[in-house]
């Protein structure tokens, strides 16, 4: 699940986010999941409500969550509640190293309700998240 | 009016929110209102904009508001402005005792623009809110 | 149980607290309790120690507590400890909407040790508290 | 682009925002733009996601932005990111003098990503913003 | 009205408070009041509740208040409410210069509800307070 | 009225403030005022006292004020009091976008006592201020 | 000297405070004092004023003080002043480890005016305080 | 010594400062001083440097200081240093009750270097300051 | 490189850190590195100085760094400077989800000088770090 | 276990720490332990890593810990983790009354992971710690 | 350049600032400069505006600046801007060790715009500043 | 005495610290000391404990201290205590202007226990420190 403005990846501030597009990321994630015997459904929206709606609708069909909530990471308590309500392993991803940017990007409301977090490793971070999630699900 | 994730009541974190569903609450509220000669329209949405849209559309037809804005309680200045713009008695309800939970749930942006607030009394709090609202409207 | 200066209700700053006297409130509370098959003992004092003494003495004979601790709400850790020590359902009441007043009235030390809180609904809030308490005791 | 509750201008708290409606403002803006040889597209929404969607869709066709994000000004990092992603001159407008109001209205997340800000000059501020934007575009 | 530990004046930390006793102060105040045609009733207690009780009982018989609430100055919201509830001119006195002492003595909860404050002028401050109060009452 | 270091405009940090000199600005302002049937008196000083002296002396002859107080914007309560004491419409101007600079430049003590504020629009901001002021005076 | 709610020891929250009663503690303290050739007078009250009254009355007859001020530890400047006014060695005791509890219990207003502090060692802490006090008095 | 904007007393915000002019105050002060056998030199300036210059020049000829530094009270460390450097009794006066006004007026940098402070008693506060100063000088 | 107390993994608080020992982790890391054609040198120390010494000595022979600095993460500016001085890609790992623990574990001084961070994914996080580092080195 | 600079006791700032040397303390502790049937091993180091090394090595052979971590008390999270990892009763000692000294000495990172704390009772505090520890071990 | 109250050196609080006068310092500085082949112009004023005026007038004729801005160091953003606008090497000097004094003297607004700072070395610090400045100018 | 990472001077971040090596600095310091009739012993270590050990061992043989504690400057209370325990004149040196860098480098725990501080003057600052120290020792 990808949050606001991530549909603009590749053209938006590429010196921060790189040149991969959201489609590139979704393909990378699918391929890595496939190679590990898993399947992925992707979603992106700019609206907080749409993201929560999708989470609520998909959660019964899913075993885990990879989430990059973009700017909502830092203030959406509603999204945090929705993730906490899913009761499944979740891995949070950030493409850029948020700790080198504005102070308001240093705190994540999602981290405490996710299992783990991968920050600053570019789009490769999504692939690592797939591997982590598959590993987490195996253990349970 | 109920905010984000309240459509999941009954299954979401029942140790905090109890086992009543949103439908149960809406029925309780309707029955209590009916017994006091009042009528209620219910609405729930996960999106901040949809909640504001609904408030703006319904306000001319209503005499008062019962609102549980869920997580938006703590950061949605937009919703606060919409409630303030309604210019009618409003009672804020929270099912759980928010003062026993995370610090970011201790402040409500809505409380100063509502007439009163009922916290921690479970779904029964909605019934008390109906009684309070009817009482407030009688006085005016 | 009513705290400091509440014995002056009716004459003290009526634009904030209304014109009902403490005797009026005690009668309203008794009548509502009576109609629900319950009985109430009332107490008011200006002294923190007297309030704690009374709580300690009465707690074995009571099933629940309705408390408006007035100004002590905001700084009396001793009263908080006494309420927590009672180990019974407690409902906190405030006549005025404290969130519209000075910042030091926005925090209640009692809320986390009470079951629930009713704020800003005038003296009617006491009646709602009676109903809430009776309901809470029925559930246990 | 106008944010939440600005569609209620004229009737909502007129002692703060005046009696002009959003339609009045849009007409004033169009006329001033026209007189300077420019053309304006207007949009208002209550939802954060809808505002971001519109910005993303319109940005390739536009040379500049006039934005009054209403309450989102103070907490929507997502909108800030969307404005920053537009990479075009932007002028922020506020009708009322936000510095005379609640403390949470004193900080704007948008100001650092806009070229300039016009505050407290009523609906006339929108006209000045048109002139400023045309001037900024001429310089480039 | 004098608050906690002021009954120990003269022997308690004389390098801060000087060597005058509370009886000396009460005599000075009475004499100055007498010379201005006024009469004073004095009271000292260590208990917050007793001070409030006395204020409530005496207020109908008095035209003004001179108050040194000692340590309660800095945290007793209950006493502040009692003074505010008196609705009469009040002059706050502190013997020592509280701004040269611990940080927690720099803020007075009483100052905003008193007409004026006299700090650091020793026991002579009480005499000035009498003169100020008489002057204030003449003006009304 | 222009504050400290603004007499150095054009040579001082031109990457922030541009290359226009103070004389250029005063001419632009005069011309725009003239075209709107108004007349302007200009003043610049580095001293807080001199600025206040000038404001006190000129205020009876003027209908409105355009003020860029430079660094005094952020700490001169004395200047704020002087502007508030003028009791006439005032428009605050800042050439650079202060919200992109050091945190101590984000707060203006003057904004709450001015009618409105124009920030970050370069020397053109002064011209807009003239138009805004004339418009404000017409409305009264 | 023991402060508010300590008369309820043994029954109040025994998982925090243990099962010894106040009478048990007073006996332990007396016995230990006796074995060291000292004598102890005990006092407990829930009221701030009563505690200060007792301190003022007893101080001339005593050589040292053992104090557990309970909740007053954290906000009673009046009690702090009374202890400071005693001018004798004082040992502060807390039964529970206050540093593992709510943040507002981490600061003691009394510690800077006592000679030393013993925290978290249960009722045995009172015995150690007796030994410490006798040792301190021997040295003088 | 009177600080910035106090030369405008009587016409500037009379609902806060009253209708007495600075000349009225200087006459009151002189008369009271005269009646106590003392003589006063008065000075007012809007500039921080001028006030310090005057203090440095006059201090050898004076025995004490009455100072209302106006807005400089709250931020002029330079003036504070100048007053501290005088090494003579000083009484600080404020006409209005600064504790009922903006938060930035609640702290005085001068109070810790003055002997005492008189706040909120109107122009009469200056007369009390004269009496206090004469009394202080007698004691030395 | 592993910091203080990580040599106790497996026995120290296993409910937080799991049952793998440091030797287990070092073997996992070596195997994963080997499978990707890379080689790893491991080091653990409890001393800040020893960790810095090792970093300084090894940096010329290495292409990248995987670092779990344990408690030093949160306060060792010296270690941060040493990592920054290495000028090579670095991946920070934390076994537990630090955002669910004490507030002082939420800030990492190392994150801004590392390329990326992997948190809360158990010992598997080390394996992902190896993969991430190899990927980062390929890109350069 | 004694931390940095405690090897200099007796000569280092004796007005704060007294004239006993570390050898004196170790002898007192041994004697008191001996008299209670216990045995003590002593260690002092200036290095954080050496202290942690020693704790890790000795913990299996010990039943309890007496620790004065000196300056590390206030910032060494690594030492805190090492103490927490010991899983045995621990008593924290400070010779001086840290609450009368610099603010940065008021917080102890160790207190929440120790059983109890003894502050300000000089070297005698170590003897009390021995007694407390023996008592604690008897109870288990 | 020397700021407010430095003209009183030698007589003002000599226990802090020593007994050298400003004339002594200016002679020391001149002699040291002369011995290094440089020439110095000295200036002292109590007014912020006068200091800025002098800086603006002298900057074209100078190669570097030695500045002790006295109390203005801590709050004069205007002076900071003037120093930054000079674009030449600057060395800041403080006679006393400001870090041992009031907290408001610990922050210097000038340090970030000066090349370096010399604190606490008495009047000798001025001589070192001359040497440093000459050295800095040689390097360019 | 030089702290952590200063052994890497010349190669570590030369744009901040310049190209001189630690050996260069030690030679400069020795030569300047020699020319003033003094002798210097140099030491560098990365470990906090080693630095304290060295200070304790060398202090009896030395008359003064020049210290650049690197990163420990900002958090090592242990080192601060060791310096304070030396009871000799000490001059603190920083090569770079720490006030232009991260906020956590703006506070020095050592400054209040050193005689003076020299910041931002490059390696030349060490030479000035030698001169200052010799001068300080002459005065005593």
Short mmCIF file of C-alpha atoms in Angstrom, two decimals, chain G residues 11-120:
data_model
loop_
_atom_site.label_atom_id
_atom_site.label_comp_id
_atom_site.label_asym_id
_atom_site.label_seq_id
_atom_site.Cartn_x
_atom_site.Cartn_y
_atom_site.Cartn_z
CA UNK G 11 -5.18 -2.71 51.78
CA UNK G 12 -4.51 0.00 49.14
CA UNK G 13 -2.92 -1.33 45.92
CA UNK G 14 -0.86 -4.00 47.75
CA UNK G 15 0.86 -5.03 44.50
CA UNK G 16 2.60 -1.63 44.67
CA UNK G 17 2.89 -0.92 48.39
CA UNK G 18 3.00 -4.39 49.96
CA UNK G 19 0.86 -5.76 52.80
CA UNK G 20 2.35 -4.04 55.86
CA UNK G 21 0.00 -1.58 57.55
CA UNK G 22 0.91 1.85 58.84
CA UNK G 23 0.79 0.42 62.36
CA UNK G 24 3.33 -2.22 61.34
CA UNK G 25 5.64 0.48 60.03
CA UNK G 26 5.30 2.62 63.14
CA UNK G 27 6.17 -0.40 65.30
CA UNK G 28 9.21 -1.30 63.14
CA UNK G 29 10.43 2.29 63.30
CA UNK G 30 9.96 2.48 67.07
CA UNK G 31 11.77 -0.77 67.68
CA UNK G 32 14.72 0.15 65.49
CA UNK G 33 14.89 3.62 67.09
CA UNK G 34 14.72 2.10 70.53
CA UNK G 35 17.57 -0.32 69.73
CA UNK G 36 19.65 2.75 68.76
CA UNK G 37 18.73 4.72 71.88
CA UNK G 38 16.30 7.05 70.15
CA UNK G 39 12.61 7.75 70.47
CA UNK G 40 10.06 8.43 67.71
CA UNK G 41 6.74 10.25 67.50
CA UNK G 42 4.51 9.21 64.61
CA UNK G 43 1.86 11.19 62.76
CA UNK G 44 -0.25 10.65 59.70
CA UNK G 45 -2.76 12.97 58.04
CA UNK G 46 -4.42 13.41 54.69
CA UNK G 47 -4.47 17.22 54.88
CA UNK G 48 -1.57 19.43 53.78
CA UNK G 49 -2.38 21.99 56.47
CA UNK G 50 -2.53 19.40 59.25
CA UNK G 51 0.87 18.02 58.28
CA UNK G 52 2.39 21.53 58.34
CA UNK G 53 0.70 22.33 61.66
CA UNK G 54 2.14 19.17 63.22
CA UNK G 55 5.62 19.86 61.85
CA UNK G 56 5.58 23.39 63.24
CA UNK G 57 4.39 22.21 66.64
CA UNK G 58 6.79 19.27 66.99
CA UNK G 59 9.94 20.74 65.56
CA UNK G 60 11.26 22.32 68.73
CA UNK G 61 11.03 18.98 70.55
CA UNK G 62 12.74 16.92 67.86
CA UNK G 63 16.27 16.40 66.56
CA UNK G 64 15.42 14.98 63.18
CA UNK G 65 12.64 14.05 60.77
CA UNK G 66 11.67 10.95 58.77
CA UNK G 67 9.11 11.94 56.16
CA UNK G 68 7.07 10.09 53.56
CA UNK G 69 4.83 12.81 52.22
CA UNK G 70 3.04 10.52 49.75
CA UNK G 71 1.51 12.39 46.86
CA UNK G 72 2.37 15.79 48.42
CA UNK G 73 6.01 14.97 47.64
CA UNK G 74 5.40 16.00 44.08
CA UNK G 75 3.58 19.34 44.36
CA UNK G 76 3.34 20.71 47.91
CA UNK G 77 5.67 23.69 47.99
CA UNK G 78 4.05 24.58 51.31
CA UNK G 79 5.22 21.33 52.88
CA UNK G 80 8.67 21.83 51.36
CA UNK G 81 8.84 25.26 52.98
CA UNK G 82 7.76 23.78 56.31
CA UNK G 83 10.48 21.10 56.16
CA UNK G 84 13.09 23.66 55.14
CA UNK G 85 11.94 25.84 58.04
CA UNK G 86 12.62 23.03 60.55
CA UNK G 87 16.39 23.34 60.11
CA UNK G 88 17.11 19.78 61.22
CA UNK G 89 18.34 16.63 59.47
CA UNK G 90 15.56 15.00 57.49
CA UNK G 91 15.39 11.68 55.65
CA UNK G 92 12.78 11.20 52.92
CA UNK G 93 11.36 7.69 52.41
CA UNK G 94 9.31 6.15 49.59
CA UNK G 95 8.10 2.58 49.86
CA UNK G 96 7.74 1.90 46.13
CA UNK G 97 10.26 2.63 43.39
CA UNK G 98 8.68 5.88 42.20
CA UNK G 99 10.94 5.93 39.13
CA UNK G 100 9.05 2.95 37.68
CA UNK G 101 5.71 4.73 37.98
CA UNK G 102 3.99 7.73 36.34
CA UNK G 103 6.28 10.57 35.25
CA UNK G 104 4.71 13.00 37.73
CA UNK G 105 6.04 10.83 40.58
CA UNK G 106 9.68 11.17 39.43
CA UNK G 107 10.24 14.64 40.85
CA UNK G 108 10.32 15.30 44.57
CA UNK G 109 10.03 18.85 45.84
CA UNK G 110 11.25 17.61 49.21
CA UNK G 111 14.53 15.97 48.18
CA UNK G 112 16.48 19.26 47.89
CA UNK G 113 15.48 20.28 51.43
CA UNK G 114 16.09 16.87 53.01
CA UNK G 115 19.52 15.49 53.87
CA UNK G 116 18.94 12.26 51.98
CA UNK G 117 16.38 10.03 50.31
CA UNK G 118 15.65 6.28 50.43
CA UNK G 119 13.45 4.94 47.62
CA UNK G 120 12.02 1.57 46.62
#
